[in-house]
Amino acid sequence: MHQTQARTGPVAPQASCGFYLMHRDDGFALHMHASPEHLQQMRQVVFETVTGSGIGKEVAESARLVASELVGNAVRLCGPWAPVVVQVCRQGDRVLVQVHDPEPAALPERRGPAPDSAEAQTGRGLWILDALAPGWRVEPTPVGKQITCTLPAPDLVSL
């Protein structure tokens, strides 16, 4: 099990098979294979990093949900154990969540019924992104695509 470390100075990267976490002053970058264990650990790191930067739990939960949705979409598009990069950082009164996957051609699209439909079993992820991070964007990269979401963080807490 991977443990996050308290930030008391420079933190060495945490590495294990398919999981490489590098802490930064404003957040972290995580290279991981999208397995159930790594997804659980990523969620924990997102929450702890956002709350540890002085942003409240509500925004941290939103950042965790956005990152989970984006990584889940990457797994559906690229398959289990797909290599993804998750980056989360604080930028003033905002939290930036970025997920990079290796599939450049598969762009997010809304399908099926509306998110409040009783028949809908899946397909709510993009609606969640719209609600929590309006204006999210997709950019092609030389090795895939990156989805960037910016969450407002008005509830800064004193550390």
Short mmCIF file of N, CA, C and O in Angstrom, two decimals, residues 11-58:
data_model
loop_
_atom_site.label_atom_id
_atom_site.label_comp_id
_atom_site.label_asym_id
_atom_site.label_seq_id
_atom_site.Cartn_x
_atom_site.Cartn_y
_atom_site.Cartn_z
N VAL A 11 10.19 16.09 -0.67
CA VAL A 11 9.70 14.73 -0.49
C VAL A 11 10.18 13.89 -1.66
O VAL A 11 9.99 14.26 -2.82
N ALA A 12 10.80 12.78 -1.36
CA ALA A 12 11.27 11.88 -2.41
C ALA A 12 10.07 11.27 -3.12
O ALA A 12 9.03 11.04 -2.51
N PRO A 13 10.20 11.02 -4.42
CA PRO A 13 9.11 10.36 -5.13
C PRO A 13 8.82 9.00 -4.52
O PRO A 13 9.71 8.34 -3.98
N GLN A 14 7.56 8.60 -4.59
CA GLN A 14 7.16 7.27 -4.15
C GLN A 14 6.98 6.42 -5.39
O GLN A 14 6.27 6.80 -6.31
N ALA A 15 7.63 5.28 -5.41
CA ALA A 15 7.59 4.45 -6.60
C ALA A 15 7.37 2.99 -6.24
O ALA A 15 7.91 2.49 -5.26
N SER A 16 6.53 2.35 -7.03
CA SER A 16 6.35 0.91 -6.98
C SER A 16 5.87 0.50 -8.37
O SER A 16 5.68 1.35 -9.25
N CYS A 17 5.66 -0.75 -8.58
CA CYS A 17 5.28 -1.25 -9.90
C CYS A 17 4.00 -0.55 -10.39
O CYS A 17 2.94 -0.69 -9.79
N GLY A 18 4.13 0.24 -11.44
CA GLY A 18 2.98 0.91 -12.03
C GLY A 18 2.47 2.12 -11.28
O GLY A 18 1.37 2.59 -11.53
N PHE A 19 3.26 2.66 -10.34
CA PHE A 19 2.81 3.78 -9.51
C PHE A 19 4.01 4.64 -9.19
O PHE A 19 4.91 4.21 -8.47
N TYR A 20 4.06 5.87 -9.72
CA TYR A 20 5.18 6.77 -9.46
C TYR A 20 4.61 8.13 -9.11
O TYR A 20 4.07 8.84 -9.96
N LEU A 21 4.70 8.49 -7.84
CA LEU A 21 4.13 9.73 -7.32
C LEU A 21 5.24 10.72 -7.02
O LEU A 21 6.14 10.42 -6.24
N MET A 22 5.16 11.90 -7.65
CA MET A 22 6.14 12.95 -7.41
C MET A 22 5.42 14.17 -6.84
O MET A 22 4.56 14.76 -7.50
N HIS A 23 5.74 14.50 -5.60
CA HIS A 23 5.17 15.68 -4.95
C HIS A 23 5.85 16.93 -5.50
O HIS A 23 7.04 16.93 -5.81
N ARG A 24 5.07 17.99 -5.61
CA ARG A 24 5.57 19.29 -6.03
C ARG A 24 5.12 20.32 -5.01
O ARG A 24 4.23 20.05 -4.20
N ASP A 25 5.69 21.49 -5.05
CA ASP A 25 5.32 22.54 -4.10
C ASP A 25 3.83 22.86 -4.16
O ASP A 25 3.20 23.13 -3.15
N ASP A 26 3.24 22.83 -5.35
CA ASP A 26 1.84 23.21 -5.50
C ASP A 26 0.90 22.02 -5.68
O ASP A 26 -0.28 22.21 -5.90
N GLY A 27 1.41 20.78 -5.61
CA GLY A 27 0.55 19.62 -5.81
C GLY A 27 1.35 18.35 -6.05
O GLY A 27 2.31 18.07 -5.34
N PHE A 28 0.98 17.62 -7.10
CA PHE A 28 1.70 16.38 -7.41
C PHE A 28 1.48 15.99 -8.86
O PHE A 28 0.58 16.49 -9.53
N ALA A 29 2.35 15.09 -9.32
CA ALA A 29 2.18 14.41 -10.61
C ALA A 29 2.29 12.92 -10.31
O ALA A 29 3.22 12.49 -9.62
N LEU A 30 1.34 12.15 -10.80
CA LEU A 30 1.29 10.72 -10.56
C LEU A 30 1.23 9.99 -11.89
O LEU A 30 0.31 10.19 -12.67
N HIS A 31 2.23 9.16 -12.15
CA HIS A 31 2.23 8.27 -13.31
C HIS A 31 1.77 6.93 -12.78
O HIS A 31 2.37 6.39 -11.83
N MET A 32 0.71 6.37 -13.37
CA MET A 32 0.19 5.12 -12.83
C MET A 32 -0.46 4.27 -13.90
O MET A 32 -0.90 4.78 -14.93
N HIS A 33 -0.48 2.98 -13.66
CA HIS A 33 -1.31 2.09 -14.44
C HIS A 33 -2.66 2.08 -13.75
O HIS A 33 -2.73 1.96 -12.53
N ALA A 34 -3.71 2.20 -14.50
CA ALA A 34 -5.05 2.36 -13.93
C ALA A 34 -5.61 1.02 -13.45
O ALA A 34 -6.42 0.40 -14.11
N SER A 35 -5.17 0.61 -12.29
CA SER A 35 -5.70 -0.59 -11.65
C SER A 35 -6.62 -0.16 -10.52
O SER A 35 -6.55 0.98 -10.06
N PRO A 36 -7.48 -1.07 -10.03
CA PRO A 36 -8.34 -0.69 -8.91
C PRO A 36 -7.55 -0.20 -7.68
O PRO A 36 -7.93 0.78 -7.05
N GLU A 37 -6.45 -0.85 -7.35
CA GLU A 37 -5.64 -0.44 -6.20
C GLU A 37 -5.05 0.96 -6.42
O GLU A 37 -5.11 1.81 -5.54
N HIS A 38 -4.51 1.19 -7.60
CA HIS A 38 -3.91 2.50 -7.88
C HIS A 38 -4.97 3.59 -7.92
O HIS A 38 -4.71 4.72 -7.49
N LEU A 39 -6.16 3.27 -8.43
CA LEU A 39 -7.23 4.26 -8.46
C LEU A 39 -7.62 4.67 -7.04
O LEU A 39 -7.78 5.86 -6.74
N GLN A 40 -7.71 3.71 -6.14
CA GLN A 40 -8.02 4.02 -4.74
C GLN A 40 -6.92 4.90 -4.12
O GLN A 40 -7.21 5.87 -3.43
N GLN A 41 -5.68 4.58 -4.39
CA GLN A 41 -4.57 5.36 -3.85
C GLN A 41 -4.54 6.76 -4.44
O GLN A 41 -4.27 7.74 -3.74
N MET A 42 -4.84 6.87 -5.74
CA MET A 42 -4.88 8.18 -6.39
C MET A 42 -5.94 9.05 -5.74
O MET A 42 -5.70 10.23 -5.45
N ARG A 43 -7.11 8.49 -5.46
CA ARG A 43 -8.18 9.25 -4.82
C ARG A 43 -7.73 9.80 -3.47
O ARG A 43 -8.01 10.95 -3.12
N GLN A 44 -7.03 8.98 -2.71
CA GLN A 44 -6.55 9.39 -1.39
C GLN A 44 -5.52 10.52 -1.52
O GLN A 44 -5.56 11.51 -0.80
N VAL A 45 -4.60 10.39 -2.47
CA VAL A 45 -3.57 11.40 -2.67
C VAL A 45 -4.20 12.73 -3.10
O VAL A 45 -3.81 13.80 -2.63
N VAL A 46 -5.21 12.68 -3.98
CA VAL A 46 -5.89 13.90 -4.41
C VAL A 46 -6.49 14.60 -3.20
O VAL A 46 -6.26 15.80 -2.98
N PHE A 47 -7.26 13.88 -2.42
CA PHE A 47 -7.93 14.48 -1.27
C PHE A 47 -6.93 15.08 -0.28
O PHE A 47 -7.07 16.23 0.15
N GLU A 48 -5.91 14.31 0.07
CA GLU A 48 -4.93 14.77 1.06
C GLU A 48 -4.12 15.95 0.53
O GLU A 48 -3.79 16.87 1.30
N THR A 49 -3.81 15.96 -0.75
CA THR A 49 -3.03 17.06 -1.32
C THR A 49 -3.84 18.35 -1.34
O THR A 49 -3.35 19.41 -0.98
N VAL A 50 -5.10 18.25 -1.76
CA VAL A 50 -5.93 19.45 -1.84
C VAL A 50 -6.22 20.00 -0.44
O VAL A 50 -6.04 21.20 -0.21
N THR A 51 -6.61 19.16 0.49
CA THR A 51 -6.87 19.67 1.84
C THR A 51 -5.57 20.15 2.49
O THR A 51 -5.58 21.13 3.23
N GLY A 52 -4.45 19.50 2.20
CA GLY A 52 -3.17 19.90 2.76
C GLY A 52 -2.67 21.23 2.24
O GLY A 52 -1.78 21.85 2.82
N SER A 53 -3.24 21.70 1.12
CA SER A 53 -2.82 22.99 0.57
C SER A 53 -3.68 24.14 1.08
O SER A 53 -3.54 25.27 0.62
N GLY A 54 -4.57 23.83 2.03
CA GLY A 54 -5.38 24.88 2.62
C GLY A 54 -6.74 25.06 1.98
O GLY A 54 -7.44 26.03 2.25
N ILE A 55 -7.13 24.13 1.15
CA ILE A 55 -8.44 24.20 0.49
C ILE A 55 -9.37 23.24 1.22
O ILE A 55 -8.96 22.15 1.62
N GLY A 56 -10.61 23.62 1.38
CA GLY A 56 -11.58 22.87 2.17
C GLY A 56 -11.92 21.50 1.61
O GLY A 56 -11.65 21.17 0.45
N LYS A 57 -12.57 20.71 2.45
CA LYS A 57 -12.90 19.32 2.12
C LYS A 57 -13.90 19.20 0.98
O LYS A 57 -13.84 18.24 0.21
N GLU A 58 -14.81 20.16 0.84
CA GLU A 58 -15.79 20.08 -0.24
C GLU A 58 -15.11 20.15 -1.61
O GLU A 58 -15.42 19.37 -2.51
#
